[in-house]
Tab-separated table of C-alpha atoms in Angstrom:
chain	number	residue	atom	x	y	z
G	1	MET	CA	-28.740	13.716	-121.695
G	2	LYS	CA	-25.019	14.578	-121.170
G	3	LYS	CA	-26.036	17.213	-118.580
G	4	LEU	CA	-27.452	14.557	-116.187
G	5	PRO	CA	-24.087	13.231	-114.830
G	6	CYS	CA	-22.965	16.815	-114.161
G	7	LEU	CA	-26.158	17.511	-112.240
G	8	VAL	CA	-25.699	14.340	-110.142
G	9	LEU	CA	-22.097	15.326	-109.380
G	10	ILE	CA	-23.174	18.789	-108.216
G	11	LEU	CA	-25.829	17.321	-105.916
G	12	LEU	CA	-23.314	14.892	-104.388
G	13	LEU	CA	-20.869	17.738	-103.723
G	14	CYS	CA	-23.614	19.778	-102.045
G	15	GLN	CA	-24.524	16.810	-99.822
G	16	CYS	CA	-20.872	16.401	-98.749
G	17	SER	CA	-20.593	20.098	-97.901
G	18	ALA	CA	-23.832	20.035	-95.917
G	19	SER	CA	-22.663	16.941	-94.033
G	20	LYS	CA	-19.374	18.604	-93.063
G	21	LEU	CA	-21.150	21.753	-91.979
G	22	SER	CA	-23.607	19.790	-89.826
G	23	THR	CA	-20.783	17.884	-88.108
G	24	LYS	CA	-18.923	21.100	-87.371
G	25	ASP	CA	-22.006	22.783	-85.907
G	26	SER	CA	-22.692	19.920	-83.515
G	27	THR	CA	-19.316	20.424	-81.806
G	28	ASP	CA	-19.308	24.214	-81.712
G	29	THR	CA	-21.100	24.435	-78.319
G	30	PRO	CA	-19.429	21.987	-75.923
G	31	MET	CA	-20.780	21.508	-72.412
G	32	GLN	CA	-19.019	23.593	-69.771
G	33	TYR	CA	-17.780	22.755	-66.303
G	34	LYS	CA	-20.041	24.006	-63.499
G	35	LEU	CA	-19.184	25.179	-59.985
G	36	TYR	CA	-21.278	24.923	-56.804
G	37	VAL	CA	-20.662	26.046	-53.207
G	38	ASP	CA	-22.557	24.639	-50.199
G	39	GLN	CA	-23.313	26.482	-46.948
G	40	LEU	CA	-20.076	25.173	-45.387
G	41	ALA	CA	-18.095	26.745	-48.259
G	42	GLN	CA	-17.209	23.322	-49.649
G	43	LEU	CA	-16.806	23.311	-53.423
G	44	TYR	CA	-18.146	21.017	-56.120
G	45	THR	CA	-17.494	20.813	-59.842
G	46	VAL	CA	-19.590	19.012	-62.449
G	47	ALA	CA	-17.768	18.056	-65.640
G	48	PRO	CA	-19.343	17.829	-69.106
G	49	ASN	CA	-19.313	14.019	-68.735
G	50	ASN	CA	-21.402	14.374	-65.512
G	51	THR	CA	-18.520	13.554	-63.160
G	52	ILE	CA	-19.064	15.262	-59.796
G	53	VAL	CA	-16.028	16.184	-57.704
G	54	LYS	CA	-16.183	17.529	-54.158
G	55	HIS	CA	-13.376	19.826	-52.993
G	56	ASP	CA	-12.503	21.410	-49.655
G	57	GLU	CA	-12.366	25.202	-49.186
G	58	SER	CA	-8.908	25.379	-50.762
G	59	GLY	CA	-9.874	23.353	-53.833
G	60	LYS	CA	-8.319	20.038	-52.762
G	61	VAL	CA	-10.185	17.022	-54.117
G	62	LEU	CA	-12.077	15.034	-51.473
G	63	PHE	CA	-14.570	12.729	-53.233
G	64	GLU	CA	-15.694	11.875	-56.744
G	65	TYR	CA	-18.722	10.264	-58.379
G	66	SER	CA	-19.447	9.532	-62.029
G	67	ASP	CA	-22.489	8.073	-63.792
G	68	ASN	CA	-23.325	8.878	-67.386
G	69	THR	CA	-26.188	6.405	-67.836
G	70	LEU	CA	-29.031	8.879	-67.173
G	71	GLY	CA	-27.968	11.726	-69.441
G	72	ASP	CA	-27.079	15.238	-68.376
G	73	ILE	CA	-27.459	16.511	-64.832
G	74	SER	CA	-30.306	19.051	-64.882
G	75	VAL	CA	-30.147	20.056	-61.205
G	76	PHE	CA	-27.344	19.657	-58.682
G	77	ASP	CA	-28.534	20.936	-55.312
G	78	VAL	CA	-25.914	21.372	-52.560
G	79	SER	CA	-27.970	23.484	-50.153
G	80	ASN	CA	-27.798	20.630	-47.611
G	81	PRO	CA	-24.181	19.343	-47.458
G	82	LEU	CA	-25.414	16.095	-45.860
G	83	GLN	CA	-28.021	15.491	-48.571
G	84	LEU	CA	-26.827	16.273	-52.076
G	85	LEU	CA	-29.414	16.043	-54.842
G	86	VAL	CA	-28.749	15.132	-58.467
G	87	TYR	CA	-31.721	15.332	-60.824
G	88	HIS	CA	-31.817	13.985	-64.392
G	89	LYS	CA	-34.799	15.665	-66.033
G	90	ASP	CA	-34.707	13.623	-69.238
G	91	PHE	CA	-35.277	10.422	-67.250
G	92	GLN	CA	-37.213	12.050	-64.359
G	93	VAL	CA	-34.857	10.423	-61.832
G	94	LEU	CA	-33.629	12.056	-58.611
G	95	LYS	CA	-30.528	10.619	-56.913
G	96	ILE	CA	-29.699	11.415	-53.279
G	97	PHE	CA	-26.111	11.352	-51.973
G	98	ASP	CA	-24.458	11.732	-48.583
G	99	ARG	CA	-21.584	14.105	-47.871
G	100	THR	CA	-19.036	11.663	-49.359
G	101	LEU	CA	-20.891	11.476	-52.704
G	102	THR	CA	-22.088	7.976	-51.866
G	103	LEU	CA	-25.475	7.204	-53.392
G	104	SER	CA	-28.007	6.599	-50.610
G	105	SER	CA	-31.313	6.430	-52.499
G	106	SER	CA	-33.128	7.448	-55.666
G	107	ILE	CA	-36.637	8.491	-56.685
G	108	ASP	CA	-38.198	7.686	-60.052
G	109	MET	CA	-40.753	10.450	-60.634
G	110	ASN	CA	-42.509	8.401	-63.316
G	111	LYS	CA	-43.452	5.755	-60.746
G	112	LEU	CA	-45.004	8.486	-58.591
G	113	ASP	CA	-47.090	9.773	-61.537
G	114	LEU	CA	-45.088	13.018	-61.462
G	115	ILE	CA	-44.591	13.768	-65.133
G	116	GLU	CA	-43.434	17.364	-65.527
G	117	ILE	CA	-40.730	17.977	-62.922
G	118	ARG	CA	-38.183	20.600	-63.910
G	119	THR	CA	-36.501	21.438	-60.597
G	120	VAL	CA	-35.976	20.110	-57.065
G	121	ALA	CA	-34.252	21.284	-53.857
G	122	SER	CA	-33.486	20.140	-50.326
G	123	ALA	CA	-35.809	21.291	-47.548
G	124	ASN	CA	-34.495	22.366	-44.150
G	125	ASP	CA	-36.029	19.291	-42.478
G	126	ASN	CA	-34.035	16.894	-44.730
G	127	ARG	CA	-36.993	16.377	-47.038
G	128	ILE	CA	-37.201	17.479	-50.647
G	129	TRP	CA	-39.112	20.205	-52.478
G	130	ILE	CA	-40.516	19.342	-55.919
G	131	PHE	CA	-42.616	21.545	-58.170
G	132	ASP	CA	-45.201	19.627	-60.178
G	133	GLU	CA	-45.803	21.765	-63.276
G	134	LEU	CA	-48.668	19.655	-64.568
G	135	ASN	CA	-50.767	20.135	-61.419
G	136	GLN	CA	-49.127	23.447	-60.421
G	137	GLU	CA	-48.323	22.172	-56.917
G	138	LEU	CA	-45.317	22.612	-54.651
G	139	LEU	CA	-44.729	19.215	-53.046
G	140	LYS	CA	-42.593	18.152	-50.111
G	141	VAL	CA	-41.524	14.491	-50.258
G	142	ASP	CA	-39.306	12.246	-48.169
G	143	ASN	CA	-36.309	10.291	-49.491
G	144	SER	CA	-38.534	7.501	-50.765
G	145	GLY	CA	-40.824	9.890	-52.653
G	146	ARG	CA	-43.782	9.787	-50.258
G	147	VAL	CA	-45.619	13.131	-50.310
G	148	GLN	CA	-45.441	14.860	-46.911
G	149	GLY	CA	-47.165	18.099	-47.883
G	150	ARG	CA	-48.516	20.026	-50.844
G	151	ASN	CA	-49.988	23.433	-51.669
G	152	ASN	CA	-53.175	24.088	-53.630
G	153	ASP	CA	-53.132	24.499	-57.395
G	154	LEU	CA	-51.420	27.863	-58.043
G	155	ARG	CA	-53.736	28.539	-60.989
G	156	LEU	CA	-56.638	28.844	-58.567
G	157	ARG	CA	-54.755	31.345	-56.399
G	158	LEU	CA	-52.779	33.420	-58.908
G	159	ASN	CA	-54.378	32.598	-62.257
G	160	ILE	CA	-50.947	31.810	-63.691
G	161	ALA	CA	-49.073	28.698	-64.816
G	162	ALA	CA	-45.686	28.791	-63.107
G	163	THR	CA	-42.593	27.219	-64.670
G	164	PRO	CA	-39.899	27.694	-62.013
G	165	THR	CA	-36.335	26.826	-62.930
G	166	ARG	CA	-34.947	26.865	-59.385
G	167	ILE	CA	-36.070	26.358	-55.787
G	168	ILE	CA	-34.239	27.720	-52.724
G	169	GLU	CA	-35.268	27.394	-49.071
G	170	PHE	CA	-33.743	29.918	-46.664
G	171	LYS	CA	-34.819	30.995	-43.182
G	172	ASN	CA	-38.139	29.128	-43.313
G	173	LYS	CA	-39.134	30.598	-46.674
G	174	VAL	CA	-39.195	28.772	-49.991
G	175	TYR	CA	-38.386	30.797	-53.107
G	176	LEU	CA	-39.376	29.623	-56.587
G	177	PHE	CA	-37.659	31.451	-59.439
G	178	ASP	CA	-39.845	31.778	-62.508
G	179	PRO	CA	-38.433	33.495	-65.634
G	180	ILE	CA	-41.812	35.088	-66.410
G	181	HIS	CA	-43.471	35.688	-63.034
G	182	GLY	CA	-40.448	36.509	-60.873
G	183	ILE	CA	-40.025	35.025	-57.397
G	184	LEU	CA	-42.906	33.086	-55.846
G	185	ILE	CA	-42.540	32.893	-52.057
G	186	PHE	CA	-43.929	30.133	-49.807
G	187	ASN	CA	-43.607	29.319	-46.123
G	188	ALA	CA	-41.887	26.191	-44.772
G	189	PHE	CA	-45.180	24.262	-45.047
G	190	GLY	CA	-45.469	24.987	-48.766
G	191	GLU	CA	-48.245	27.575	-48.406
G	192	TYR	CA	-48.117	30.458	-50.893
G	193	LEU	CA	-47.304	33.863	-49.367
G	194	SER	CA	-46.445	36.436	-52.017
G	195	LYS	CA	-44.831	37.239	-55.338
G	196	ARG	CA	-41.880	39.524	-56.058
G	197	LYS	CA	-40.307	40.877	-59.223
G	198	PHE	CA	-36.769	39.697	-59.952
G	199	PRO	CA	-34.573	41.985	-62.073
G	200	TYR	CA	-32.388	39.330	-63.714
G	201	GLN	CA	-33.398	36.789	-66.351
G	202	GLY	CA	-30.183	34.786	-66.661
G	203	ALA	CA	-28.490	32.105	-64.575
G	204	PHE	CA	-27.253	33.090	-61.121
G	205	THR	CA	-25.274	31.505	-58.304
G	206	TYR	CA	-26.315	31.250	-54.659
G	207	PHE	CA	-24.646	31.188	-51.222
G	208	GLN	CA	-26.263	31.681	-47.803
G	209	GLY	CA	-29.158	33.944	-48.757
G	210	LYS	CA	-27.313	35.868	-51.479
G	211	LEU	CA	-27.625	35.586	-55.256
G	212	PHE	CA	-24.764	36.589	-57.559
G	213	TYR	CA	-24.924	37.561	-61.209
G	214	PRO	CA	-22.978	39.859	-63.583
G	215	ALA	CA	-24.125	43.229	-64.884
G	216	TYR	CA	-21.641	44.656	-67.386
G	217	THR	CA	-18.478	45.297	-65.315
G	218	ASP	CA	-20.170	44.738	-61.944
G	219	LEU	CA	-21.015	41.741	-59.806
G	220	VAL	CA	-24.538	42.165	-58.432
G	221	ILE	CA	-25.276	40.768	-54.961
G	222	TYR	CA	-28.997	40.261	-54.377
G	223	ASP	CA	-30.331	39.780	-50.844
G	224	LEU	CA	-32.948	37.038	-51.005
G	225	VAL	CA	-34.729	37.998	-47.777
G	226	GLU	CA	-34.792	41.781	-48.226
G	227	GLY	CA	-35.198	41.822	-51.995
G	228	THR	CA	-32.448	44.441	-52.330
G	229	GLN	CA	-29.253	44.458	-54.329
G	230	LYS	CA	-25.843	46.116	-54.437
G	231	SER	CA	-23.032	46.040	-56.970
G	232	SER	CA	-19.253	45.734	-56.814
G	233	LEU	CA	-16.779	46.353	-59.615
G	234	MET	CA	-15.391	43.072	-60.901
G	235	PRO	CA	-11.639	42.594	-61.447
G	236	ASP	CA	-10.641	41.829	-65.027
G	237	GLU	CA	-10.225	38.091	-64.422
G	238	LEU	CA	-13.955	37.756	-63.672
G	239	PHE	CA	-15.187	39.167	-66.982
G	240	ASN	CA	-17.188	36.639	-69.011
G	241	LYS	CA	-17.032	34.056	-66.228
G	242	PRO	CA	-20.496	32.444	-66.018
G	243	GLN	CA	-20.388	31.324	-62.362
G	244	ILE	CA	-19.107	33.582	-59.579
G	245	TYR	CA	-19.542	33.195	-55.806
G	246	LYS	CA	-18.680	35.642	-53.039
G	247	VAL	CA	-17.891	33.724	-49.856
G	248	GLY	CA	-16.789	36.072	-47.095
G	249	LYS	CA	-13.961	38.157	-48.537
G	250	ARG	CA	-13.138	35.592	-51.207
G	251	VAL	CA	-14.566	35.389	-54.699
G	252	ILE	CA	-14.614	31.879	-56.176
G	253	TYR	CA	-14.994	31.178	-59.877
G	254	LEU	CA	-14.101	28.719	-62.630
G	255	SER	CA	-11.555	29.342	-65.347
G	256	ASP	CA	-12.141	26.528	-67.825
G	257	ASP	CA	-12.066	23.532	-65.459
G	258	GLN	CA	-9.925	25.104	-62.728
G	259	ILE	CA	-11.215	26.606	-59.455
G	260	LYS	CA	-9.814	30.097	-58.921
G	261	PHE	CA	-9.909	32.590	-56.055
G	262	THR	CA	-9.735	36.385	-55.990
G	263	THR	CA	-11.224	39.349	-54.069
G	264	LEU	CA	-13.387	42.357	-54.865
G	265	LYS	CA	-12.198	45.912	-54.372
């Protein structure tokens, strides 16, 4: 019977150790700052607390917006500088901002019976592209959420279930990036055209028809229209930087929470 208190003490010590370990693990992977560049070369940063800051080309702060009530920002689309999109996937809510980061409207996907929406993007006609994973449809909606166009169920055409993580419209083509099936290409009316392999599985950045992603010591520049790529040797300061943009002769990247500029050789 004397062994029982010792056993209880050992169990309590194990529980304390496990509790400390669990607390430590939960803070080991903090959220990172993110950088975005629109087609006018204006810069945006998104902080771990979901604060969005707009900067001019030199990095000077212009406008700021903060709202942490809807959880993390899943998609921040700056492809149209006059219509900035912020999507909160956990709550299925899309917020639409003007160029000064003033909220102009919002769309609750749940009220539209759109249940599985992972990604959104601005269309060239100031409407919005949405991919409905449940029904496998590419939808175009207006700022109030009214459907303006849709394609047929992709499963009937391709016999696949697409799960795109990003949508980009460029030169009257809409590109859906799927980690399994590559790039699915549609016309400006949302009609499916073709499919293309994409050589990179990780996150990439985008500016005016070009995708950027690292490959060992190189920065790969992928031409979205042609489907070709070329590589440039990265300077040392770009190694292990997750988000890199090439804008003209300048290379823009984040170092912690600071916007930095450099050039490629």
